mmCIF file of C-alpha atoms and ligand atoms in Angstrom:
data_model
loop_
_atom_site.group_PDB
_atom_site.id
_atom_site.type_symbol
_atom_site.label_atom_id
_atom_site.label_comp_id
_atom_site.label_asym_id
_atom_site.label_seq_id
_atom_site.Cartn_x
_atom_site.Cartn_y
_atom_site.Cartn_z
ATOM 1 C CA MET A 1 0.000 0.000 0.000
ATOM 2 C CA GLY A 2 1.486 3.334 -1.121
ATOM 3 C CA GLY A 3 0.385 5.513 1.796
ATOM 4 C CA ASN A 4 -1.740 7.969 -0.164
ATOM 5 C CA ILE A 5 -5.472 8.512 -0.097
ATOM 6 C CA VAL A 6 -6.983 8.256 -3.574
ATOM 7 C CA LEU A 7 -10.395 9.723 -4.438
ATOM 8 C CA VAL A 8 -12.367 8.204 -7.302
ATOM 9 C CA GLY A 9 -15.949 8.660 -8.460
ATOM 10 C CA PHE A 10 -18.194 9.986 -11.170
ATOM 11 C CA MET A 11 -18.190 13.578 -12.428
ATOM 12 C CA GLY A 12 -19.916 15.763 -9.836
ATOM 13 C CA CYS A 13 -19.192 13.561 -6.815
ATOM 14 C CA GLY A 14 -16.962 16.248 -5.263
ATOM 15 C CA LYS A 15 -13.491 14.698 -5.607
ATOM 16 C CA THR A 16 -11.690 18.003 -6.127
ATOM 17 C CA SER A 17 -13.434 19.929 -3.327
ATOM 18 C CA VAL A 18 -13.261 17.035 -0.865
ATOM 19 C CA GLY A 19 -9.612 16.524 -1.807
ATOM 20 C CA ARG A 20 -8.923 20.162 -0.905
ATOM 21 C CA ARG A 21 -10.665 19.777 2.479
ATOM 22 C CA LEU A 22 -8.802 16.550 3.212
ATOM 23 C CA ALA A 23 -5.464 18.111 2.331
ATOM 24 C CA HIS A 24 -6.295 21.093 4.533
ATOM 25 C CA LEU A 25 -7.324 18.936 7.511
ATOM 26 C CA THR A 26 -4.342 16.589 7.337
ATOM 27 C CA GLY A 27 -1.577 18.839 5.990
ATOM 28 C CA MET A 28 -1.091 16.281 3.197
ATOM 29 C CA LYS A 29 -0.188 17.500 -0.270
ATOM 30 C CA LEU A 30 -3.013 17.538 -2.831
ATOM 31 C CA VAL A 31 -2.414 16.103 -6.295
ATOM 32 C CA ASP A 32 -5.166 16.333 -8.916
ATOM 33 C CA THR A 33 -4.636 14.223 -12.053
ATOM 34 C CA ASP A 34 -6.755 16.576 -14.214
ATOM 35 C CA GLU A 35 -4.566 19.477 -13.083
ATOM 36 C CA LEU A 36 -1.390 17.545 -13.905
ATOM 37 C CA ILE A 37 -2.757 16.829 -17.386
ATOM 38 C CA CYS A 38 -3.567 20.505 -18.005
ATOM 39 C CA GLU A 39 -0.192 21.680 -16.689
ATOM 40 C CA ASP A 40 1.602 19.232 -18.942
ATOM 41 C CA ALA A 41 -0.508 20.044 -22.025
ATOM 42 C CA GLY A 42 -0.573 23.793 -21.358
ATOM 43 C CA VAL A 43 -4.271 23.897 -22.277
ATOM 44 C CA SER A 44 -7.627 23.123 -20.629
ATOM 45 C CA ILE A 45 -9.431 19.764 -20.643
ATOM 46 C CA PRO A 46 -12.090 20.917 -23.142
ATOM 47 C CA GLU A 47 -9.258 22.029 -25.449
ATOM 48 C CA ILE A 48 -7.526 18.643 -25.138
ATOM 49 C CA PHE A 49 -10.791 16.875 -26.021
ATOM 50 C CA ALA A 50 -11.333 19.239 -28.967
ATOM 51 C CA GLU A 51 -7.813 18.815 -30.351
ATOM 52 C CA GLU A 52 -6.942 15.204 -29.459
ATOM 53 C CA GLY A 53 -10.321 13.596 -28.777
ATOM 54 C CA GLU A 54 -11.104 11.347 -25.843
ATOM 55 C CA VAL A 55 -8.375 8.900 -26.945
ATOM 56 C CA GLY A 56 -5.720 11.614 -26.624
ATOM 57 C CA PHE A 57 -7.078 12.675 -23.255
ATOM 58 C CA ARG A 58 -7.048 9.080 -21.926
ATOM 59 C CA ALA A 59 -3.413 8.626 -23.000
ATOM 60 C CA ARG A 60 -2.489 11.806 -21.131
ATOM 61 C CA GLU A 61 -4.496 10.656 -18.112
ATOM 62 C CA ALA A 62 -2.691 7.288 -18.008
ATOM 63 C CA ALA A 63 0.688 9.041 -18.271
ATOM 64 C CA ALA A 64 -0.213 11.484 -15.474
ATOM 65 C CA LEU A 65 -1.176 8.587 -13.212
ATOM 66 C CA GLU A 66 1.984 6.662 -14.096
ATOM 67 C CA SER A 67 4.055 9.708 -13.130
ATOM 68 C CA LEU A 68 2.736 9.401 -9.550
ATOM 69 C CA GLU A 69 4.456 6.069 -8.935
ATOM 70 C CA GLY A 70 6.466 6.274 -5.712
ATOM 71 C CA LEU A 71 4.462 9.222 -4.356
ATOM 72 C CA ARG A 72 3.806 9.063 -0.596
ATOM 73 C CA GLY A 73 1.551 10.884 1.834
ATOM 74 C CA ALA A 74 -0.644 12.725 -0.682
ATOM 75 C CA VAL A 75 -4.340 13.154 -1.289
ATOM 76 C CA ILE A 76 -4.834 12.224 -4.939
ATOM 77 C CA SER A 77 -8.007 13.336 -6.682
ATOM 78 C CA THR A 78 -8.752 11.881 -10.105
ATOM 79 C CA GLY A 79 -10.951 12.359 -13.171
ATOM 80 C CA GLY A 80 -14.181 10.357 -13.324
ATOM 81 C CA GLY A 81 -13.029 8.197 -16.259
ATOM 82 C CA ILE A 82 -9.649 7.180 -14.857
ATOM 83 C CA VAL A 83 -11.035 3.781 -13.787
ATOM 84 C CA LEU A 84 -11.800 2.757 -17.388
ATOM 85 C CA ALA A 85 -8.312 1.367 -18.077
ATOM 86 C CA VAL A 86 -7.343 -1.798 -16.239
ATOM 87 C CA THR A 87 -3.736 -0.569 -15.889
ATOM 88 C CA ASN A 88 -4.990 2.611 -14.249
ATOM 89 C CA ARG A 89 -7.080 0.611 -11.789
ATOM 90 C CA ALA A 90 -4.001 -1.381 -10.739
ATOM 91 C CA ARG A 91 -1.991 1.835 -10.381
ATOM 92 C CA LEU A 92 -4.686 3.503 -8.276
ATOM 93 C CA ARG A 93 -4.737 0.545 -5.899
ATOM 94 C CA ALA A 94 -0.947 0.522 -5.645
ATOM 95 C CA LEU A 95 -0.946 4.200 -4.669
ATOM 96 C CA GLY A 96 -2.922 3.753 -1.463
ATOM 97 C CA LEU A 97 -6.339 3.549 0.097
ATOM 98 C CA VAL A 98 -8.966 4.152 -2.586
ATOM 99 C CA CYS A 99 -12.153 5.965 -1.607
ATOM 100 C CA TRP A 100 -15.202 6.027 -3.920
ATOM 101 C CA LEU A 101 -17.288 9.172 -3.501
ATOM 102 C CA ASP A 102 -20.813 8.308 -4.546
ATOM 103 C CA ALA A 103 -24.231 9.967 -4.688
ATOM 104 C CA PRO A 104 -27.605 9.225 -6.304
ATOM 105 C CA ALA A 105 -27.668 9.769 -10.087
ATOM 106 C CA GLU A 106 -29.974 12.826 -9.802
ATOM 107 C CA VAL A 107 -27.526 14.578 -7.490
ATOM 108 C CA LEU A 108 -24.481 13.723 -9.622
ATOM 109 C CA PHE A 109 -26.181 14.868 -12.812
ATOM 110 C CA GLU A 110 -27.331 18.143 -11.334
ATOM 111 C CA ARG A 111 -23.795 18.914 -10.093
ATOM 112 C CA ALA A 112 -21.964 17.624 -13.185
ATOM 113 C CA ALA A 113 -24.148 19.405 -15.741
ATOM 114 C CA ARG A 114 -24.131 22.694 -13.798
ATOM 115 C CA SER A 115 -20.508 23.619 -14.483
ATOM 116 C CA GLY A 116 -20.766 23.247 -18.284
ATOM 117 C CA ARG A 117 -17.037 22.456 -18.450
ATOM 118 C CA ARG A 118 -17.224 18.703 -18.970
ATOM 119 C CA PRO A 119 -16.694 17.858 -22.635
ATOM 120 C CA LEU A 120 -18.357 14.434 -22.400
ATOM 121 C CA LEU A 121 -21.645 16.113 -21.428
ATOM 122 C CA GLN A 122 -21.557 18.750 -24.184
ATOM 123 C CA THR A 123 -23.981 16.812 -26.376
ATOM 124 C CA GLU A 124 -27.560 17.113 -27.542
ATOM 125 C CA ASN A 125 -28.809 14.761 -24.846
ATOM 126 C CA PRO A 126 -26.424 14.991 -21.878
ATOM 127 C CA ARG A 127 -28.698 13.005 -19.566
ATOM 128 C CA GLU A 128 -28.642 10.002 -21.882
ATOM 129 C CA VAL A 129 -24.836 10.081 -22.093
ATOM 130 C CA PHE A 130 -24.572 10.602 -18.349
ATOM 131 C CA ASP A 131 -26.787 7.573 -17.596
ATOM 132 C CA ARG A 132 -24.832 5.356 -19.978
ATOM 133 C CA LEU A 133 -21.441 6.362 -18.567
ATOM 134 C CA LEU A 134 -22.623 5.963 -14.984
ATOM 135 C CA ALA A 135 -23.997 2.489 -15.727
ATOM 136 C CA GLU A 136 -20.680 1.496 -17.345
ATOM 137 C CA ARG A 137 -18.525 2.834 -14.539
ATOM 138 C CA ARG A 138 -20.251 1.971 -11.264
ATOM 139 C CA ALA A 139 -18.839 -1.559 -11.229
ATOM 140 C CA LEU A 140 -15.347 -0.195 -11.929
ATOM 141 C CA TYR A 141 -15.451 2.232 -8.978
ATOM 142 C CA GLU A 142 -16.667 -0.609 -6.832
ATOM 143 C CA GLU A 143 -13.863 -2.871 -8.072
ATOM 144 C CA VAL A 144 -11.096 -0.387 -7.386
ATOM 145 C CA ALA A 145 -12.332 1.105 -4.098
ATOM 146 C CA ASP A 146 -11.472 0.006 -0.570
ATOM 147 C CA PHE A 147 -14.555 1.811 0.725
ATOM 148 C CA ARG A 148 -17.364 4.101 -0.404
ATOM 149 C CA VAL A 149 -18.713 7.337 1.078
ATOM 150 C CA GLN A 150 -22.216 8.562 0.218
ATOM 151 C CA THR A 151 -21.865 12.311 -0.207
ATOM 152 C CA ALA A 152 -25.380 13.588 -0.964
ATOM 153 C CA SER A 153 -26.324 14.579 2.578
ATOM 154 C CA LEU A 154 -22.882 15.779 3.690
ATOM 155 C CA ASP A 155 -20.911 18.947 3.007
ATOM 156 C CA HIS A 156 -17.277 18.661 1.851
ATOM 157 C CA GLU A 157 -15.972 18.912 5.395
ATOM 158 C CA GLY A 158 -18.339 16.121 6.492
ATOM 159 C CA VAL A 159 -17.182 13.869 3.661
ATOM 160 C CA ALA A 160 -13.524 14.579 4.470
ATOM 161 C CA ARG A 161 -14.093 13.751 8.147
ATOM 162 C CA GLN A 162 -15.833 10.512 7.253
ATOM 163 C CA ILE A 163 -12.841 9.515 5.109
ATOM 164 C CA LEU A 164 -10.479 10.304 7.994
ATOM 165 C CA ALA A 165 -12.578 8.179 10.345
ATOM 166 C CA GLU A 166 -12.468 5.323 7.853
ATOM 167 C CA MET A 167 -8.687 5.658 7.509
ATOM 168 C CA ALA A 168 -8.242 5.683 11.290
ATOM 169 C CA SER A 169 -10.382 2.567 11.685
ATOM 170 C CA ARG A 170 -8.071 0.735 9.276
ATOM 171 C CA ARG A 171 -4.873 1.600 11.148
ATOM 172 C CA GLY A 172 -3.464 -0.298 14.089
ATOM 173 C CA PRO A 173 -4.145 1.336 17.506
ATOM 174 C CA ARG A 174 -0.518 2.500 17.894
ATOM 175 C CA GLU A 175 -0.577 4.291 14.530
ATOM 176 C CA LYS A 176 -3.749 6.298 15.222
ATOM 177 C CA SER A 177 -3.365 10.044 14.866
ATOM 178 C CA PRO A 178 -5.431 12.485 16.968
ATOM 179 C CA LEU A 179 -7.327 13.757 13.865
HETATM 180 C C1 S3P B 201 -14.097 12.852 -17.158
HETATM 181 C C2 S3P B 201 -14.184 13.539 -15.968
HETATM 182 C C3 S3P B 201 -13.508 14.823 -15.745
HETATM 183 C C4 S3P B 201 -12.286 14.957 -16.652
HETATM 184 C C5 S3P B 201 -12.672 14.715 -18.082
HETATM 185 C C6 S3P B 201 -13.251 13.309 -18.292
HETATM 186 C C7 S3P B 201 -14.830 11.565 -17.297
HETATM 187 O O1 S3P B 201 -13.112 14.944 -14.383
HETATM 188 O O2 S3P B 201 -11.270 14.072 -16.279
HETATM 189 O O3 S3P B 201 -13.599 15.698 -18.461
HETATM 190 O O4 S3P B 201 -14.562 10.798 -18.229
HETATM 191 O O5 S3P B 201 -15.714 11.299 -16.443
HETATM 192 P P1 S3P B 201 -14.177 15.141 -13.169
HETATM 193 O O6 S3P B 201 -14.609 13.771 -12.749
HETATM 194 O O7 S3P B 201 -13.394 15.836 -12.112
HETATM 195 O O8 S3P B 201 -15.296 15.954 -13.707
#
């Protein structure tokens, strides 16, 4: 186990915001794979999709994740589609404890569609695409995750605290931190 906490889940589940809270509460460094991709490409995610398509984006995503090998003590937040590749799923598990942030489809869709910055939902019928992707991916989040947190009725701080409680319950008594 690589000693990091890895956040996975569908678009709109709150990975980035919860990751920030977790990093703040623990003093751990925050690493966001989407941010790494944009820094490396020098352009935004919608621009990558427009210029290189989803295939190009997925190759960049796999490379960003690979670059994290050996990282320790970080909160790692990821893009919703990172679980699609089997190699990525193995890498996520090797990095540390994997937490799946989940919520009912209605809640995820409302949050994901609101921002208007997700290229996969910029279609004529975003709800149809959303439902298909969610159906395809749920089993993959479940496969890769050590545990799941339901986020709909919690604020970001509440989700972060639940993750910390889960982490503490998995450590031996002598390793427990006061958090
Ligand atoms: C994607 C989710 C996005 C981003 C890209 C593709 C996906 O991240 O990586 O637009 O395939 O679900 P968020 O989950 O942070 O929205």
